[in-house]
Coordinates of C-alpha atoms (C1' of nucleotides) in Angstrom, one line a residue:
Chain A
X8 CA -25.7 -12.6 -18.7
X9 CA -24.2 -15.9 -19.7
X10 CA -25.2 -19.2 -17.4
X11 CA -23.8 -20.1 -14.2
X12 CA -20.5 -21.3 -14.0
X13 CA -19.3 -25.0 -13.5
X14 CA -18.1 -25.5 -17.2
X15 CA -14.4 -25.5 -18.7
X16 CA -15.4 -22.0 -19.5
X17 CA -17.5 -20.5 -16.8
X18 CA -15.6 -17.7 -15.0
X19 CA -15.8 -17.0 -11.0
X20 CA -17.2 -14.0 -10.1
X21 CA -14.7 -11.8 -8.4
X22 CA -15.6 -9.7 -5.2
X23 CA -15.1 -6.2 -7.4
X24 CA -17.8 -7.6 -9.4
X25 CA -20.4 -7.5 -6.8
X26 CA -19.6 -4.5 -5.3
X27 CA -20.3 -3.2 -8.9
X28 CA -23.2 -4.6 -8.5
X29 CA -24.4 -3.3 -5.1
X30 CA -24.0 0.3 -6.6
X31 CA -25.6 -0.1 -9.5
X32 CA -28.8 -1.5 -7.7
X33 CA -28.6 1.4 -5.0
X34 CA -27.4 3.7 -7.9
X35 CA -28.7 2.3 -11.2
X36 CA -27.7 6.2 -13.3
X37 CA -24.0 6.0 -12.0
X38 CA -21.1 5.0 -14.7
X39 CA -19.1 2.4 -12.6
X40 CA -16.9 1.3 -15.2
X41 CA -14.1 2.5 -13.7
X42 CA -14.6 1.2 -10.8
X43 CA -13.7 -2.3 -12.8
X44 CA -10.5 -1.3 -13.6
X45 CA -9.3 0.5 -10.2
X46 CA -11.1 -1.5 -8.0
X47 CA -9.5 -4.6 -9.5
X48 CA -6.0 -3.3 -9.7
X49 CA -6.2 -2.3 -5.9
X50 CA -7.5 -5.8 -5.2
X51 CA -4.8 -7.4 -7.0
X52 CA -2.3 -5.0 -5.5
X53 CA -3.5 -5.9 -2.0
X54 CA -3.5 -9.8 -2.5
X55 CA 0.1 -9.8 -4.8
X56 CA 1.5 -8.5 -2.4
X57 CA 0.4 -10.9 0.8
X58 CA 1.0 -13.5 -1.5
X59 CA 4.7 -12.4 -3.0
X60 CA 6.4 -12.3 0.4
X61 CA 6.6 -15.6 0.7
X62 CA 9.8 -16.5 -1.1
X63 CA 11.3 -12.6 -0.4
X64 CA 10.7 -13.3 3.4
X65 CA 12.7 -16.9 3.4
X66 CA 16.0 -14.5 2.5
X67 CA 14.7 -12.2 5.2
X68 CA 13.8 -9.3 2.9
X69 CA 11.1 -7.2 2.2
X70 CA 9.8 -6.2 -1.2
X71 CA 10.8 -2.7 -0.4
X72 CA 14.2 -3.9 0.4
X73 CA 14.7 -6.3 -2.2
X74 CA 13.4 -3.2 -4.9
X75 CA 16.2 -1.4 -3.2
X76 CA 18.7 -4.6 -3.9
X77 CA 17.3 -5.5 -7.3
X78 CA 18.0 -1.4 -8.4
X79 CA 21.4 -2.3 -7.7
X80 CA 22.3 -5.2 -9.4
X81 CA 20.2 -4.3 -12.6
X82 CA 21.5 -1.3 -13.6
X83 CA 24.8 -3.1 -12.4
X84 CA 27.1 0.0 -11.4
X85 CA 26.6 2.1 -8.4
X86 CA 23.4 4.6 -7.5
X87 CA 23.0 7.4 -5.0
X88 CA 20.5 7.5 -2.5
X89 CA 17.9 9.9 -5.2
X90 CA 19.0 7.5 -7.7
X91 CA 17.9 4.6 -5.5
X92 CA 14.4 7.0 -4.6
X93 CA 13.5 7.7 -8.2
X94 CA 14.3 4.0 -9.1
X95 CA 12.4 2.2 -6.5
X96 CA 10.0 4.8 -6.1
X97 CA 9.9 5.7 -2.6
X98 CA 10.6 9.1 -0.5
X99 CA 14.2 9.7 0.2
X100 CA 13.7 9.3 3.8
X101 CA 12.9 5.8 3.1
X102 CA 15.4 4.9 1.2
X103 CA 17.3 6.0 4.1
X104 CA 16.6 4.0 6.5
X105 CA 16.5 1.1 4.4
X106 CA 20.2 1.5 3.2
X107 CA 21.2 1.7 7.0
X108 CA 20.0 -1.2 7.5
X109 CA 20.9 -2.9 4.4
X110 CA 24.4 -1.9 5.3
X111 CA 24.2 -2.9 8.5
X112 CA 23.4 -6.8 7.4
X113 CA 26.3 -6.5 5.1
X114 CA 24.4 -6.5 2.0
X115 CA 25.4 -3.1 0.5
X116 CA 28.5 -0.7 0.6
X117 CA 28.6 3.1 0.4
X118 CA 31.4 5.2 -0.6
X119 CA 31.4 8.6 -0.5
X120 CA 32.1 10.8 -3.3
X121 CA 35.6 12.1 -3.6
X122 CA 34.8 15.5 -5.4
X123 CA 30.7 16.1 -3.8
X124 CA 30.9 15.2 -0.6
X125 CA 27.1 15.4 -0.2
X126 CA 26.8 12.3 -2.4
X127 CA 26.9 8.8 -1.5
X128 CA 27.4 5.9 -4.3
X129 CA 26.0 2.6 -2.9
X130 CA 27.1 -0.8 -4.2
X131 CA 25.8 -4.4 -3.3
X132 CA 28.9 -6.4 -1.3
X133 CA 29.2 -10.0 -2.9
X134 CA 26.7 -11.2 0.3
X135 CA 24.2 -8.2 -1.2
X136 CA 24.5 -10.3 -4.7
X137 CA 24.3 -13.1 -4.1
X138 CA 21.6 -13.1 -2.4
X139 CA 19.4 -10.9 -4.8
X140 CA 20.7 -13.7 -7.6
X141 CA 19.7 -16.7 -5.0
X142 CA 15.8 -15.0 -4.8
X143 CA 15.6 -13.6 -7.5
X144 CA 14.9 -16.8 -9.6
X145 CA 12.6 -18.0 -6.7
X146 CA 10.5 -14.9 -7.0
X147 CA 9.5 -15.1 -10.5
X148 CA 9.2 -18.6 -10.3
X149 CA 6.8 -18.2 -7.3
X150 CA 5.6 -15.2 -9.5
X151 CA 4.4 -17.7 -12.4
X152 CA 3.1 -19.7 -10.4
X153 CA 0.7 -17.2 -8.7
X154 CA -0.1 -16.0 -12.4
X155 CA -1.1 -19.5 -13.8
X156 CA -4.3 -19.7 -13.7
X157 CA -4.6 -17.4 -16.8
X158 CA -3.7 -18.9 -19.7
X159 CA -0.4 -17.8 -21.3
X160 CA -2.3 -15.5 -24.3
X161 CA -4.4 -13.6 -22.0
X162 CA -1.4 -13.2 -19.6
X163 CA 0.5 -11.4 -22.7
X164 CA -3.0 -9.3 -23.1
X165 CA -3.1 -7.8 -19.6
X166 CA 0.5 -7.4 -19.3
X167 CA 0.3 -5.5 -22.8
X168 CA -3.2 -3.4 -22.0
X169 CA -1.2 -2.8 -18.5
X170 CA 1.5 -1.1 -20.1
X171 CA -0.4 1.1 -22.1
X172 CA -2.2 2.0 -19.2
X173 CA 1.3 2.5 -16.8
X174 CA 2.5 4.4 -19.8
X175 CA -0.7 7.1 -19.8
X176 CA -0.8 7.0 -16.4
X177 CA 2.8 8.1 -16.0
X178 CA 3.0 10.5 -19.0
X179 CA -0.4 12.2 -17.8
X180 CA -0.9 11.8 -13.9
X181 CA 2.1 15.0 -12.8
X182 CA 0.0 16.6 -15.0
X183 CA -3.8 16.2 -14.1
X184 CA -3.2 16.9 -10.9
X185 CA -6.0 19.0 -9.7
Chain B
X6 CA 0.4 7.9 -32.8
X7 CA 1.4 4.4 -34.8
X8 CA -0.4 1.3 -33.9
X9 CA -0.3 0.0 -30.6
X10 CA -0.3 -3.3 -30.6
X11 CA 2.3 -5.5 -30.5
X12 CA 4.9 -3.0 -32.0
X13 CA 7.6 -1.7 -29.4
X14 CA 8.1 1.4 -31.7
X15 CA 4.4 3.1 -31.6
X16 CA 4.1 3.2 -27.9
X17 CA 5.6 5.1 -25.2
X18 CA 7.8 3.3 -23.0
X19 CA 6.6 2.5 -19.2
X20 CA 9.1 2.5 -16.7
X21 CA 8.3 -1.3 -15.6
X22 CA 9.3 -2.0 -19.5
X23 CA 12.6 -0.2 -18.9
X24 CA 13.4 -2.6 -15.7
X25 CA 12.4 -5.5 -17.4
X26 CA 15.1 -4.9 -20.1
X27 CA 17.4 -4.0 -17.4
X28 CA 17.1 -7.7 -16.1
X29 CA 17.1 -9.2 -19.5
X30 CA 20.8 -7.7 -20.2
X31 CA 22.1 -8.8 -16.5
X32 CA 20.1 -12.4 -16.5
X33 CA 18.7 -13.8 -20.1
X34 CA 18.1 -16.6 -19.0
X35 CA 15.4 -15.6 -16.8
X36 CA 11.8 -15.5 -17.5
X37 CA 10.8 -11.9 -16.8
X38 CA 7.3 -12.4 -17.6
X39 CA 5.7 -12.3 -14.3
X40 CA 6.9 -8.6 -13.6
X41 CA 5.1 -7.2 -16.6
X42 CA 2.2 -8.4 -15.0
X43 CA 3.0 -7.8 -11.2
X44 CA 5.0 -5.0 -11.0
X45 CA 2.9 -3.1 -13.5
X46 CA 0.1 -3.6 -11.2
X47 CA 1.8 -2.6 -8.3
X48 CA 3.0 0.6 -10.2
X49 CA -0.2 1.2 -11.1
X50 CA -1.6 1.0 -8.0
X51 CA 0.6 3.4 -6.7
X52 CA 0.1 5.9 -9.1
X53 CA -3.8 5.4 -8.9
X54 CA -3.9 6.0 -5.4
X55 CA -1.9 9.1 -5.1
X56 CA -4.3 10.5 -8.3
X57 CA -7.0 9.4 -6.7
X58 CA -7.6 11.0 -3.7
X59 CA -8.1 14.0 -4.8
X60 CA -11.5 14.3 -4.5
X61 CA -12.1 12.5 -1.9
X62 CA -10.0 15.0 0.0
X63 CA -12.2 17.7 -1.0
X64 CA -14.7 15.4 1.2
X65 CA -11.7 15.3 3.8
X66 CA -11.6 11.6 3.4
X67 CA -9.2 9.1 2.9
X68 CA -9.9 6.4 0.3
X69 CA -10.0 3.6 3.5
X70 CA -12.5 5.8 5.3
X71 CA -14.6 6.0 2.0
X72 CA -14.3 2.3 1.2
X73 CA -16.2 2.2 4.8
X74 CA -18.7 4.5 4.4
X75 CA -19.3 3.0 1.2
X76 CA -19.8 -0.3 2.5
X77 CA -22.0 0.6 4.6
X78 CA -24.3 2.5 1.7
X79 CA -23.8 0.1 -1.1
X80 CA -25.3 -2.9 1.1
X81 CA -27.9 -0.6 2.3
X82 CA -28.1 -2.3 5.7
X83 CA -26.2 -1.7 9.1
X84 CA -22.5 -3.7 9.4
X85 CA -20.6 -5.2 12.4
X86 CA -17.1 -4.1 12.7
X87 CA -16.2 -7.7 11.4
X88 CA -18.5 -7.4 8.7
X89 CA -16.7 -4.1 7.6
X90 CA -13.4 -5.4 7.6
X91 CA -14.2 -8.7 5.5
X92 CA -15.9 -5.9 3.2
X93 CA -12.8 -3.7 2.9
X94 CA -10.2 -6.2 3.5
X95 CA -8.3 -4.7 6.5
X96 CA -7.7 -5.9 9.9
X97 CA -10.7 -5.2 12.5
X98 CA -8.1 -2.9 14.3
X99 CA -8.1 -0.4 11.6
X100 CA -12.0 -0.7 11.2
X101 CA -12.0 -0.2 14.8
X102 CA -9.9 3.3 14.7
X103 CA -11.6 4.4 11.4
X104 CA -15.4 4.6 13.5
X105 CA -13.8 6.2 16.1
X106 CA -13.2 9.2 13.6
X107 CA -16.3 8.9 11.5
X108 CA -18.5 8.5 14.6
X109 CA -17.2 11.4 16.2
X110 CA -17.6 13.4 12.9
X111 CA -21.0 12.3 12.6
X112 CA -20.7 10.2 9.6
X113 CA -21.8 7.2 11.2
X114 CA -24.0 5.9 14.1
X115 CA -23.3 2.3 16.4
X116 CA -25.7 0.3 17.9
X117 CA -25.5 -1.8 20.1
X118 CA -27.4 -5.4 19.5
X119 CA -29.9 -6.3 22.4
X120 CA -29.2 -10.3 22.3
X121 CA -25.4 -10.4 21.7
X122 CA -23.9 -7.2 23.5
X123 CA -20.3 -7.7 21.9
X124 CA -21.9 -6.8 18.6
X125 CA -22.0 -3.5 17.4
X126 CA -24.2 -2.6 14.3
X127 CA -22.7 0.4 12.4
X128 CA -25.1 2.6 10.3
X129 CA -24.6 6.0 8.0
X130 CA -26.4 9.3 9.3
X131 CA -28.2 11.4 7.2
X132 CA -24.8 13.4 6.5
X133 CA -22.7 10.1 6.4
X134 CA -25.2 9.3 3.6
X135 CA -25.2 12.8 1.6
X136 CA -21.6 12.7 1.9
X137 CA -21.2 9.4 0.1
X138 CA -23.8 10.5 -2.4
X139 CA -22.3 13.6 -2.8
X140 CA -18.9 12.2 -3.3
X141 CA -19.3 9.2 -5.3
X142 CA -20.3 11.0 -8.5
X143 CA -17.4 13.1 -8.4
X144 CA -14.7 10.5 -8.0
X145 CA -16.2 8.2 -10.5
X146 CA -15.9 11.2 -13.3
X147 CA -12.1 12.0 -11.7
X148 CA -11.2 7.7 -12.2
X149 CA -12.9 7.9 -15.5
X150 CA -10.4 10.6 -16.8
X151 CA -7.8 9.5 -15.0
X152 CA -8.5 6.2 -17.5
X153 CA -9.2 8.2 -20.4
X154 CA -5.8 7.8 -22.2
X155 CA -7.1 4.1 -22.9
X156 CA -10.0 3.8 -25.6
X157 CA -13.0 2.4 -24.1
X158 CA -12.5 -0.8 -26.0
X159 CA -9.1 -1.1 -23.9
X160 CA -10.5 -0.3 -21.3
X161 CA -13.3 -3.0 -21.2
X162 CA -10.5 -5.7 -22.3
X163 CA -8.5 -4.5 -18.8
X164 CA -11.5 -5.1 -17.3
X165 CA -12.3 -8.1 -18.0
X166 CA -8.8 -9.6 -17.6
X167 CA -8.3 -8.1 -14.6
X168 CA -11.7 -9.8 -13.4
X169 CA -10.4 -12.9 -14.7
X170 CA -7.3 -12.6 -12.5
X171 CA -8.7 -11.1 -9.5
X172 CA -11.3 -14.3 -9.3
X173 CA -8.4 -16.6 -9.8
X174 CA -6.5 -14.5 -7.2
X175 CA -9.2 -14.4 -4.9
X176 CA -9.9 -18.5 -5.1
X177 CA -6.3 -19.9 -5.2
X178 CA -4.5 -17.4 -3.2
X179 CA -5.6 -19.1 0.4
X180 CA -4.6 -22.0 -1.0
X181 CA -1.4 -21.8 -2.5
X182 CA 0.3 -19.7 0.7
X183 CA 3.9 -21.5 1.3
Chain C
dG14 C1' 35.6 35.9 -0.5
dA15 C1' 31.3 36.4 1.6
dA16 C1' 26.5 36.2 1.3
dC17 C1' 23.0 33.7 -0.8
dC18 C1' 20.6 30.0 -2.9
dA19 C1' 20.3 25.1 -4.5
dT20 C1' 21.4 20.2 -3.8
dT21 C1' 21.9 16.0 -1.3
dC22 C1' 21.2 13.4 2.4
dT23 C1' 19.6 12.6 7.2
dT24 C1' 16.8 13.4 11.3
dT25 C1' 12.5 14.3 13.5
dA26 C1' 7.6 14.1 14.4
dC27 C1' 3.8 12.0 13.2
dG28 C1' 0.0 9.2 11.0
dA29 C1' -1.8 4.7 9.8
dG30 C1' -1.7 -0.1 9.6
dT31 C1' -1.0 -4.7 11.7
dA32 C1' -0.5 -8.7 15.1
dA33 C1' -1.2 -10.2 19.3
dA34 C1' -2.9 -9.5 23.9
dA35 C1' -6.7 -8.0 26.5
dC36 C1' -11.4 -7.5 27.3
dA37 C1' -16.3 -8.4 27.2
dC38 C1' -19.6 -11.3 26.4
dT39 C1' -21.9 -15.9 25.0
dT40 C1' -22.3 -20.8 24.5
dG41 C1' -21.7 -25.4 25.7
dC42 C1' -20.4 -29.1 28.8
dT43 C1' -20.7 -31.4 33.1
Chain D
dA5 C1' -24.9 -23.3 38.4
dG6 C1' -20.1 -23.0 37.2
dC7 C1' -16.3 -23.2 34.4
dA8 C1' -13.9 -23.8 29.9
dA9 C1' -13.8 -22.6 25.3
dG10 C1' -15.2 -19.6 21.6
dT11 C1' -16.4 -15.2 19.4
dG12 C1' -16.6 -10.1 18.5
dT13 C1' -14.3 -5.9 19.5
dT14 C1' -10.9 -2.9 21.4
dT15 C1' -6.3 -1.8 23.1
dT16 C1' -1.4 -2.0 23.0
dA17 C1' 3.1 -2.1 21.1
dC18 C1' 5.4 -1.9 17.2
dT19 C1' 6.8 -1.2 12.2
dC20 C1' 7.1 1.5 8.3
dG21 C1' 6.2 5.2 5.4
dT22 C1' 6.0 10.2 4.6
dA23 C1' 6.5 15.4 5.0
dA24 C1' 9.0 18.8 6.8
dA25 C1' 12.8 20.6 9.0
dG26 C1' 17.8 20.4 9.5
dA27 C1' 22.7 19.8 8.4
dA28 C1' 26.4 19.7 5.3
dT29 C1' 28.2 20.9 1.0
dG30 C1' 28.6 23.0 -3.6
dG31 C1' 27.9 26.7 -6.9
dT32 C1' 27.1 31.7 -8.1
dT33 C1' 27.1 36.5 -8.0
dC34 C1' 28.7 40.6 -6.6

DNA sequence: GAACCATTCTTTACGAGTAAAACACTTGCT
DNA sequence: AGCAAGTGTTTTACTCGTAAAGAATGGTTC
């Protein structure tokens, strides 16, 4: 263990940290490593996404809603409701209620489809995109500022050894499902 | 397959990749950065947490209830209901509703405190205890497979940057709310 | 063309979390 | 002592998500 902290280079200890180390004094056999890496991702989860409201909640939005928006206006033509379930990753039913309510402030448009009438095709109205291109700058901006306190190298490294993991994670989870 | 790092062609593609490019087309002028940080955490975090019960559902927990009953073993002494919410970072209402389950199923035992009767002082039983330790093992081995597609080298990188971030996270966040 | 199955979306019933009020108790002030 | 303010916990009212059932439509097979 390296000396306390107090230096340039001394690092905070982070809460996950000494949980770790509460099991491994109660359980000193037990591999914990994992623990480090889905402990902290839950942690960071939870406190991103206090923290990120903030400049969704000034244009009245959710995150859920603003995924729902954001879908929208990157793929830049219209989705139906799955689309907009497999895109923003939520249960249909969801997405639902969402787009009533979206609607309902004005912000998207549905239009039915002339030759499957089961299908809807949702589009933001000029209000909807506006407004996701009004946030949407004050997000990430709000984003990087959240971020900054890791430098801009090790801020490529985690977003990198975060990809690799989303990417496993994605191509294996359906499958290890036990 | 190819080398990983750095090179877009070796490694598979994660969806949060695919939505940052999506942006990039509609807006380049905008700094996507952040999201490959924030949205891959919160992706992950999704996907962990579905994965990840599975075991503890074989206990017939839910991963708030074990966070609990884990508090309560990894400090090895009795909690107050305030004491178990700072540990597991929900409200005191939730705490609240999650003894009322686990003391009815026998998991855990409240006392009351002779000098300060608002207090409660929350304590495993025998079973609360064998259940934990019966438990933990198994959804340590689950999380470490889950994590298996990243080399252990990877994996201790994550880690660390994660710990880096969640201690920044965990001192600024207070702070910077707007 | 009618019965059957698949699909797309919505509705319903319910569980779980939170914020804020309520409650129970203690502490401090006068 | 008596009352105000503070603290720890629970209750209440509400939001939001999901799973499962339901409704509407389309496609297929005979």
């Amino acid at each position: 263990m390296t000396a306390t902290n107090g230096g340039p280079t001394g690092t905070r200890q982070d809460t996950v940290a000494a949980v770790v180390r509460q099991w491994q004094s109660v359980h000193p056999d037990l591999d914990t490593a994992p623990m480090e890496i889905i402990g902290r991702i839950n942690r960071c989860a939870a406190l991103l996404q206090q923290a990120e409201d903030a400049p969704l909640r000034r244009a009245g939005l959710s995150r859920p809603e603003f995924d729902l928006l954001g879908a929208l206006r990157r793929t830049g033509h219209e989705l139906t409701p799955s689309e907009l379930a497999r895109e923003t990753f939520s249960s249909g039913a969801a997405v639902t209620k969402r787009l009533k309510l979206l609607t309902e402030r004005g912000l998207v448009e549905r239009r039915g489809d002339s030759r499957d009438r089961r299908v809807a095709h949702l589009r933001l109205t000029d209000a909807g995109r506006e407004l996701v291109d009004g946030t949407l700058p004050e997000q990430l901006a709000y984003e990087t500022a959240v971020l900054s306190g890791l430098d801009p190298r090790r801020q490529h490294e985690l977003a990198s050894l975060l990809g690799e993991l989303l990417s496993q994670l994605e191509g294996r989870l359906g499958a290890l499902r036990a």
